Coordinates of N, CA and C in Angstrom, one line a residue:
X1 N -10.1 76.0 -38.1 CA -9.0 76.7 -37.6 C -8.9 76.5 -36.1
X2 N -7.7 76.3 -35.6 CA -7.6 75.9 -34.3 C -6.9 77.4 -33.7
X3 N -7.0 77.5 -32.5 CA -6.7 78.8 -31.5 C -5.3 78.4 -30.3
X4 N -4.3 78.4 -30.7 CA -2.9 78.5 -30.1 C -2.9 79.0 -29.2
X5 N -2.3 78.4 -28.2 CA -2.0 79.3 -26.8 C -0.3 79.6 -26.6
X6 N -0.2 80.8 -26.0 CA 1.0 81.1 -26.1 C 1.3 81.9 -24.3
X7 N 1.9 80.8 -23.3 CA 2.3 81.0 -22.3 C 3.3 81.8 -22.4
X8 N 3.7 83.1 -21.5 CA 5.3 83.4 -20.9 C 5.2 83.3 -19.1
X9 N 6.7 83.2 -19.0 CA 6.9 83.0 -18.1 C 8.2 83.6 -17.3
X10 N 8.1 83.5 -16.1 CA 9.6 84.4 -15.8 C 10.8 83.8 -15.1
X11 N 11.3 83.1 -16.2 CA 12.5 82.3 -15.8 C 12.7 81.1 -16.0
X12 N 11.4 80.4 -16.0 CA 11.1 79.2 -15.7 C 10.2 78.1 -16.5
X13 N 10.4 78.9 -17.6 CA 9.7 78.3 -18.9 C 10.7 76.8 -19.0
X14 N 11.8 76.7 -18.9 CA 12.2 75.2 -19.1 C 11.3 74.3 -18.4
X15 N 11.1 74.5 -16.8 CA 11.3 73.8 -16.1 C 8.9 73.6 -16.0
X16 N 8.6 74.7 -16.9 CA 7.5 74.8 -16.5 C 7.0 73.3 -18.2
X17 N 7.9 73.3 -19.1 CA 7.3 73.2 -20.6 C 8.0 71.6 -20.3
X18 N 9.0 71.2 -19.5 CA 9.0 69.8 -19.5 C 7.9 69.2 -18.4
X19 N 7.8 69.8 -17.3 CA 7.2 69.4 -16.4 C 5.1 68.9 -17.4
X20 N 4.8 70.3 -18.6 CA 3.7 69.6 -19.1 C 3.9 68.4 -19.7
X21 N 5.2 68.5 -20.5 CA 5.2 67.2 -21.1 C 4.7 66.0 -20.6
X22 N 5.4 66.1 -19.4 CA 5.5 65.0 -18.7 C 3.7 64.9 -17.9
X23 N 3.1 65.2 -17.5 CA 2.1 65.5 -17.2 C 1.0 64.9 -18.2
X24 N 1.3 65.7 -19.1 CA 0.6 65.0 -20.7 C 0.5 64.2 -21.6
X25 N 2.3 63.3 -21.7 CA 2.2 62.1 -22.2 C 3.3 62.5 -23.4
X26 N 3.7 64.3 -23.8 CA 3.7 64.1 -25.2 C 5.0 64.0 -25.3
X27 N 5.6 64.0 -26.9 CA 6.8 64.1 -27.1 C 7.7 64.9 -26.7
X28 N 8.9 64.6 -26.1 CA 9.8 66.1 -25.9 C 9.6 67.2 -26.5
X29 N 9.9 67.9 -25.7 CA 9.6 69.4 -26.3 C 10.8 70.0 -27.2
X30 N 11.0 70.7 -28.0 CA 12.6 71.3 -28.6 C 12.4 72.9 -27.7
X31 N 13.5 72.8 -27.2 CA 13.6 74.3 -26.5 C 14.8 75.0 -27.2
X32 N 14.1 76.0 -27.3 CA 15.0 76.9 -28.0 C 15.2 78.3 -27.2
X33 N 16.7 78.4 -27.3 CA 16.8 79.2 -25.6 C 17.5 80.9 -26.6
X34 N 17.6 82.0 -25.9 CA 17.4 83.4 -26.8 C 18.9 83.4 -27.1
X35 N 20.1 82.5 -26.4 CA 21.6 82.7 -26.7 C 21.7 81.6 -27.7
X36 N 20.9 80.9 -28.5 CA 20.7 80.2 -29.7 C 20.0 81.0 -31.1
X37 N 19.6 82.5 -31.0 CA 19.0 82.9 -31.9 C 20.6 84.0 -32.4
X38 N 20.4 84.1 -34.2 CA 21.7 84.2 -34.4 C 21.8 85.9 -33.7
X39 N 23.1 86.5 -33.2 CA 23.2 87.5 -32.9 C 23.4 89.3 -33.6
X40 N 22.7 89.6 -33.0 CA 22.3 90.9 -34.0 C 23.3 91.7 -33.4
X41 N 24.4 92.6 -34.0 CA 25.4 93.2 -33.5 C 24.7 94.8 -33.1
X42 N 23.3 95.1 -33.5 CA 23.0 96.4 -33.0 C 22.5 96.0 -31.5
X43 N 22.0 94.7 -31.4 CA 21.3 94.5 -29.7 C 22.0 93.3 -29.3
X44 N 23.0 93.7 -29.0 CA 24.0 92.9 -28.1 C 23.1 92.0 -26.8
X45 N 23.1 90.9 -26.7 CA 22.1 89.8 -26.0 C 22.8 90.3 -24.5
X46 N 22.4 90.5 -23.6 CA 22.6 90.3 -22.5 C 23.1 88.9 -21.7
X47 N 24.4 89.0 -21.0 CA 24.0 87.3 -20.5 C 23.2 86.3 -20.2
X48 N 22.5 87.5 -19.0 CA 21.5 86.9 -18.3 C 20.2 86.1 -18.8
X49 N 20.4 86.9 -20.2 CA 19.1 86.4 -21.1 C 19.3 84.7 -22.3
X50 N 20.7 84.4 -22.2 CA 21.4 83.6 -23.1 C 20.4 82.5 -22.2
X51 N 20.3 81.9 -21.4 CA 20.1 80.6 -20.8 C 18.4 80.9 -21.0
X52 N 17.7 81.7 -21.3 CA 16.1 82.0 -21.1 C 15.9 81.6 -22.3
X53 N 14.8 80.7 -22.0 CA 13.7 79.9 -23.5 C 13.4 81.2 -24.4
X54 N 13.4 81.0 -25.6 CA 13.0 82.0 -26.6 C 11.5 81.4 -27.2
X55 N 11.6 80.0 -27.5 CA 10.8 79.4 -27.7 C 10.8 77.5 -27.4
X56 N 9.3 77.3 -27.1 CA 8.9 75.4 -26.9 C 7.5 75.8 -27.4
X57 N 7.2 74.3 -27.7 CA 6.0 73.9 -27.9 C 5.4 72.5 -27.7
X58 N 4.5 72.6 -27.0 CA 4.1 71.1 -27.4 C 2.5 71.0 -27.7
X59 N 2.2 69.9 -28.0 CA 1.1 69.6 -29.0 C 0.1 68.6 -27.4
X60 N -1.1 69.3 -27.3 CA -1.7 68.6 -25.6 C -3.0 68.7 -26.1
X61 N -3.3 67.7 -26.4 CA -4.6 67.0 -26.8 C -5.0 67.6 -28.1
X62 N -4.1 67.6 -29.3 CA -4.7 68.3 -30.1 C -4.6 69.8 -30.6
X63 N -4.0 70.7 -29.1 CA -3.7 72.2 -29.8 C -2.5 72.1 -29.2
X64 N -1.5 73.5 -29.6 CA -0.7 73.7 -30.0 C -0.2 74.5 -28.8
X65 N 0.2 74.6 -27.9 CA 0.3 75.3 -26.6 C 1.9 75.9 -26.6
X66 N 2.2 77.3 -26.9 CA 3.9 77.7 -27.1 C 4.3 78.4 -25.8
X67 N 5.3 78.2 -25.1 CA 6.1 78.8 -24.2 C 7.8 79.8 -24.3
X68 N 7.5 80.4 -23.7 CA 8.6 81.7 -23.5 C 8.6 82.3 -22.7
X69 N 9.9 82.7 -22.1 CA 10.6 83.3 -21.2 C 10.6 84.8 -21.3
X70 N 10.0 85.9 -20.4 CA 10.1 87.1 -20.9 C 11.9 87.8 -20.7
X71 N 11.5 88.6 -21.4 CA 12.5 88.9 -21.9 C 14.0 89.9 -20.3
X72 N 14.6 89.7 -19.7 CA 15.0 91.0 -18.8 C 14.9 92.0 -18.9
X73 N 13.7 92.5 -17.7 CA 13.1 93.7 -18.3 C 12.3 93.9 -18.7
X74 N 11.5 93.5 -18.9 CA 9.9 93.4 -19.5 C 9.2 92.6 -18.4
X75 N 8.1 93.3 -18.5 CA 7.0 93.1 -17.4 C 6.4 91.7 -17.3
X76 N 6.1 90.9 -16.1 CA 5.8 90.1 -16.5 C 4.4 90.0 -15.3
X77 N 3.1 89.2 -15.6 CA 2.2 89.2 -14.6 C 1.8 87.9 -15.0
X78 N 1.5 87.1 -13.8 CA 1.3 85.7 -13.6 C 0.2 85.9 -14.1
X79 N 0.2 84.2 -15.1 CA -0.8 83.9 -16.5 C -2.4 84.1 -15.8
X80 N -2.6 84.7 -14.4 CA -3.9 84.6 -14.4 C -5.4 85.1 -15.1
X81 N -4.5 85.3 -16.3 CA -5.7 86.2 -17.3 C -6.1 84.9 -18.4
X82 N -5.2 83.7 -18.4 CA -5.7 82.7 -19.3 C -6.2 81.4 -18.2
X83 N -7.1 81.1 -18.9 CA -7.7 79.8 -18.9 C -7.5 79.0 -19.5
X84 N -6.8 77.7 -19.5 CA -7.1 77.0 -20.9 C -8.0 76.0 -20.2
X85 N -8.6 75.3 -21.3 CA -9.7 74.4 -21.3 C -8.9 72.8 -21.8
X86 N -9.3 71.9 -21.0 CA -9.2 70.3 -21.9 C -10.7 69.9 -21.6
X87 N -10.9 69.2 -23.0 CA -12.1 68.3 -23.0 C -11.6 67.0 -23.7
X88 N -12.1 66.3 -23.1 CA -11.7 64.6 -23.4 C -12.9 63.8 -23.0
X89 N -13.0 62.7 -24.0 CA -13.9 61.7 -23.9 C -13.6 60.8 -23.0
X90 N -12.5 60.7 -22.5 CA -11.6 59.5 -21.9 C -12.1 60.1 -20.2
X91 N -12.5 59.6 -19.7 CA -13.0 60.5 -18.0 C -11.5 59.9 -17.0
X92 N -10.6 59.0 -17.7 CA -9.8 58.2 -17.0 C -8.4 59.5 -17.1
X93 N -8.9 60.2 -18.7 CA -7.2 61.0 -18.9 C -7.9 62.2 -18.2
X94 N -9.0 62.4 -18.0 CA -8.8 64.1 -16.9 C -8.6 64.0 -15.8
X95 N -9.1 62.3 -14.9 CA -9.1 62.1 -13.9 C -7.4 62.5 -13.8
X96 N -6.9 61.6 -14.4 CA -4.8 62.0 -14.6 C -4.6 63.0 -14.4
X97 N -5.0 63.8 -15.4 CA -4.6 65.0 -16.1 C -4.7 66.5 -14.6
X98 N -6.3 66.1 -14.2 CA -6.1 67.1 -12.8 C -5.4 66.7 -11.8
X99 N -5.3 65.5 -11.8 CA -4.9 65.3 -10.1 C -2.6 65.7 -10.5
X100 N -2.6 65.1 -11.7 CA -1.2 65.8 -11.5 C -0.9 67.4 -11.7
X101 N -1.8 67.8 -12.6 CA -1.6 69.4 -12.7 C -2.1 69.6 -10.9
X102 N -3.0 69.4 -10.5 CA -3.0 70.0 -9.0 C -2.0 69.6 -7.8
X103 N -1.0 69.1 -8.2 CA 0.0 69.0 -7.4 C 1.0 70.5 -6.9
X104 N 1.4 71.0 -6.2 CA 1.7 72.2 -5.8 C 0.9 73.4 -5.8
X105 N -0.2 73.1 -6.6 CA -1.5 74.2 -6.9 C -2.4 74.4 -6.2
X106 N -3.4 74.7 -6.9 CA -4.8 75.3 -5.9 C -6.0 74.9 -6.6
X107 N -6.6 74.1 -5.9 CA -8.1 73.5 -6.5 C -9.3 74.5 -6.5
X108 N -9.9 75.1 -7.7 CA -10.8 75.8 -7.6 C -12.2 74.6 -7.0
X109 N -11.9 74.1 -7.9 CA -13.5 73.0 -7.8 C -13.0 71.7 -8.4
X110 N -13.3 70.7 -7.3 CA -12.7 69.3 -7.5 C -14.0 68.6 -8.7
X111 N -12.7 67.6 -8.8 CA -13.6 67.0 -10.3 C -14.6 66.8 -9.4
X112 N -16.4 66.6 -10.3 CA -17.5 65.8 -10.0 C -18.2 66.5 -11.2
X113 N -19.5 65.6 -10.6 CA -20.1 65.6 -12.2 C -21.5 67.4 -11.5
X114 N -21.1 67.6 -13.2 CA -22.1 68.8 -12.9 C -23.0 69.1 -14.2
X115 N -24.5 69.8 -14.2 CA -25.0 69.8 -15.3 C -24.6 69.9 -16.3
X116 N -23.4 70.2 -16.5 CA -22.6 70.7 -18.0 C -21.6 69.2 -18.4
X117 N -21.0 68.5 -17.4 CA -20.2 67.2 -17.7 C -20.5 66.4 -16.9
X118 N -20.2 65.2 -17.0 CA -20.3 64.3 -16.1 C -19.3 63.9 -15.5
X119 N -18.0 64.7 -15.5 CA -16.5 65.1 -14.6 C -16.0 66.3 -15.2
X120 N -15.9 67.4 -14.3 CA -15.4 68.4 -14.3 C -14.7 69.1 -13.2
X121 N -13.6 69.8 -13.3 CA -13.2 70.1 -12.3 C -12.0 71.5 -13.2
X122 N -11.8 72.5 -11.6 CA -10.8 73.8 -12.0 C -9.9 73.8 -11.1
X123 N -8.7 74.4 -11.6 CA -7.8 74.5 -10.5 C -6.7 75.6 -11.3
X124 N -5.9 76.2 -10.1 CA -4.4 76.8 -10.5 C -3.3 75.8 -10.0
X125 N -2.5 76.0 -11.2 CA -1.5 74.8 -11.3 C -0.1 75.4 -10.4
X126 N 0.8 75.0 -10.0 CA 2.2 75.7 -9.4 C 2.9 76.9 -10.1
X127 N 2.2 76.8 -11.7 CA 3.0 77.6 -12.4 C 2.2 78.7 -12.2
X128 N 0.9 79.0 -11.6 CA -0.2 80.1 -11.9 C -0.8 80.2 -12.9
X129 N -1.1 78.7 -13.9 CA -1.7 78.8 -14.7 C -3.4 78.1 -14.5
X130 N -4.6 78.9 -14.9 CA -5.9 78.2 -15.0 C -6.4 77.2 -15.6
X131 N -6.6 76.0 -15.1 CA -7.2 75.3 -16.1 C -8.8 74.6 -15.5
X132 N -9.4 74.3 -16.7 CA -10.5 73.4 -16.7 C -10.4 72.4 -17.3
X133 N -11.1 71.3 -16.9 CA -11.1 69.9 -17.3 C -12.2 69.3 -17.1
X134 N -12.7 68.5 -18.8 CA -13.9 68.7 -18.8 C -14.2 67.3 -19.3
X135 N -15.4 66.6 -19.2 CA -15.5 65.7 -20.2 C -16.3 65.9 -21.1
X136 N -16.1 65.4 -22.7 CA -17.2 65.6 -23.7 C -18.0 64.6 -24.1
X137 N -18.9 65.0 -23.9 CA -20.0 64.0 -24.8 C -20.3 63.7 -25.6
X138 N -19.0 64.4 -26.4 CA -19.4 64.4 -28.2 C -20.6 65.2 -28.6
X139 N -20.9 66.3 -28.1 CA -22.0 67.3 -28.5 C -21.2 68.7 -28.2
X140 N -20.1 69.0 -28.0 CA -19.2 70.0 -27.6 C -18.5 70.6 -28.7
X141 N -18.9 71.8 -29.1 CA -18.2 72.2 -30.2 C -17.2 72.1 -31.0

């Protein structure tokens, strides 16, 4: 059983869910935006909310990572409560993988090698999201 992650975001889920793509390598994403879901005549959609992602997803090393736009009106607090994690055997795709996610961001700890990997590195991304990047040895869960 694999563990899904499920980003929101406030406004800018389009611009946050192509930008992984592109970062990651993977297929286009399908975005599905809330003035695409069929309309319910007791909760009349707001304009403002018609152009906001309802739902994306893309598939990044393996899991399943989903994005959405919160809703107008509902609270929103930058993702600093998640972490996500990559591990890869490839030391060539994390070396990629941080130096483009750390573009507009903030480097916790630049890749090097540390008792636990032999490249590892943390950072917050432009979107205020956490990540770690790791390499595996093939003994990692």
């Amino acid at each position: 059983m694999a563990i899904d992650i499920y980003l929101n975001f406030n406004g800018n889920t389009r611009e946050a869910v192509e930008y992984y793509a592109e970062v990651f390598g993977t297929e286009p994403p399908h975005i599905m935006t809330f003035g695409e879901a069929p309309p319910d005549p007791s909760h009349p959609l707001p304009e403002e909310a018609k152009h906001l992602v309802m739902h994306a997803n893309l598939r990044i090393a393996g899991s399943t990572v989903m994005f959405s736009d919160v809703f107008p009106g509902m609270p929103f607090v930058e993702g600093n409560n998640i972490n996500l994690t990559l591990m890869d055997t490839d030391e060539d795709k994390i070396k990629d993988w941080f130096h483009k996610l750390k573009e507009g961001g903030t480097v916790s700890m630049e890749l090097q090698e540390t008792f636990w990997s032999k490249c590892y590195g943390s950072l917050k991304d432009k979107f205020g999201i956490y990540w770690q990047l790791s390499h595996d040895n093939g003994q990692n869960g």
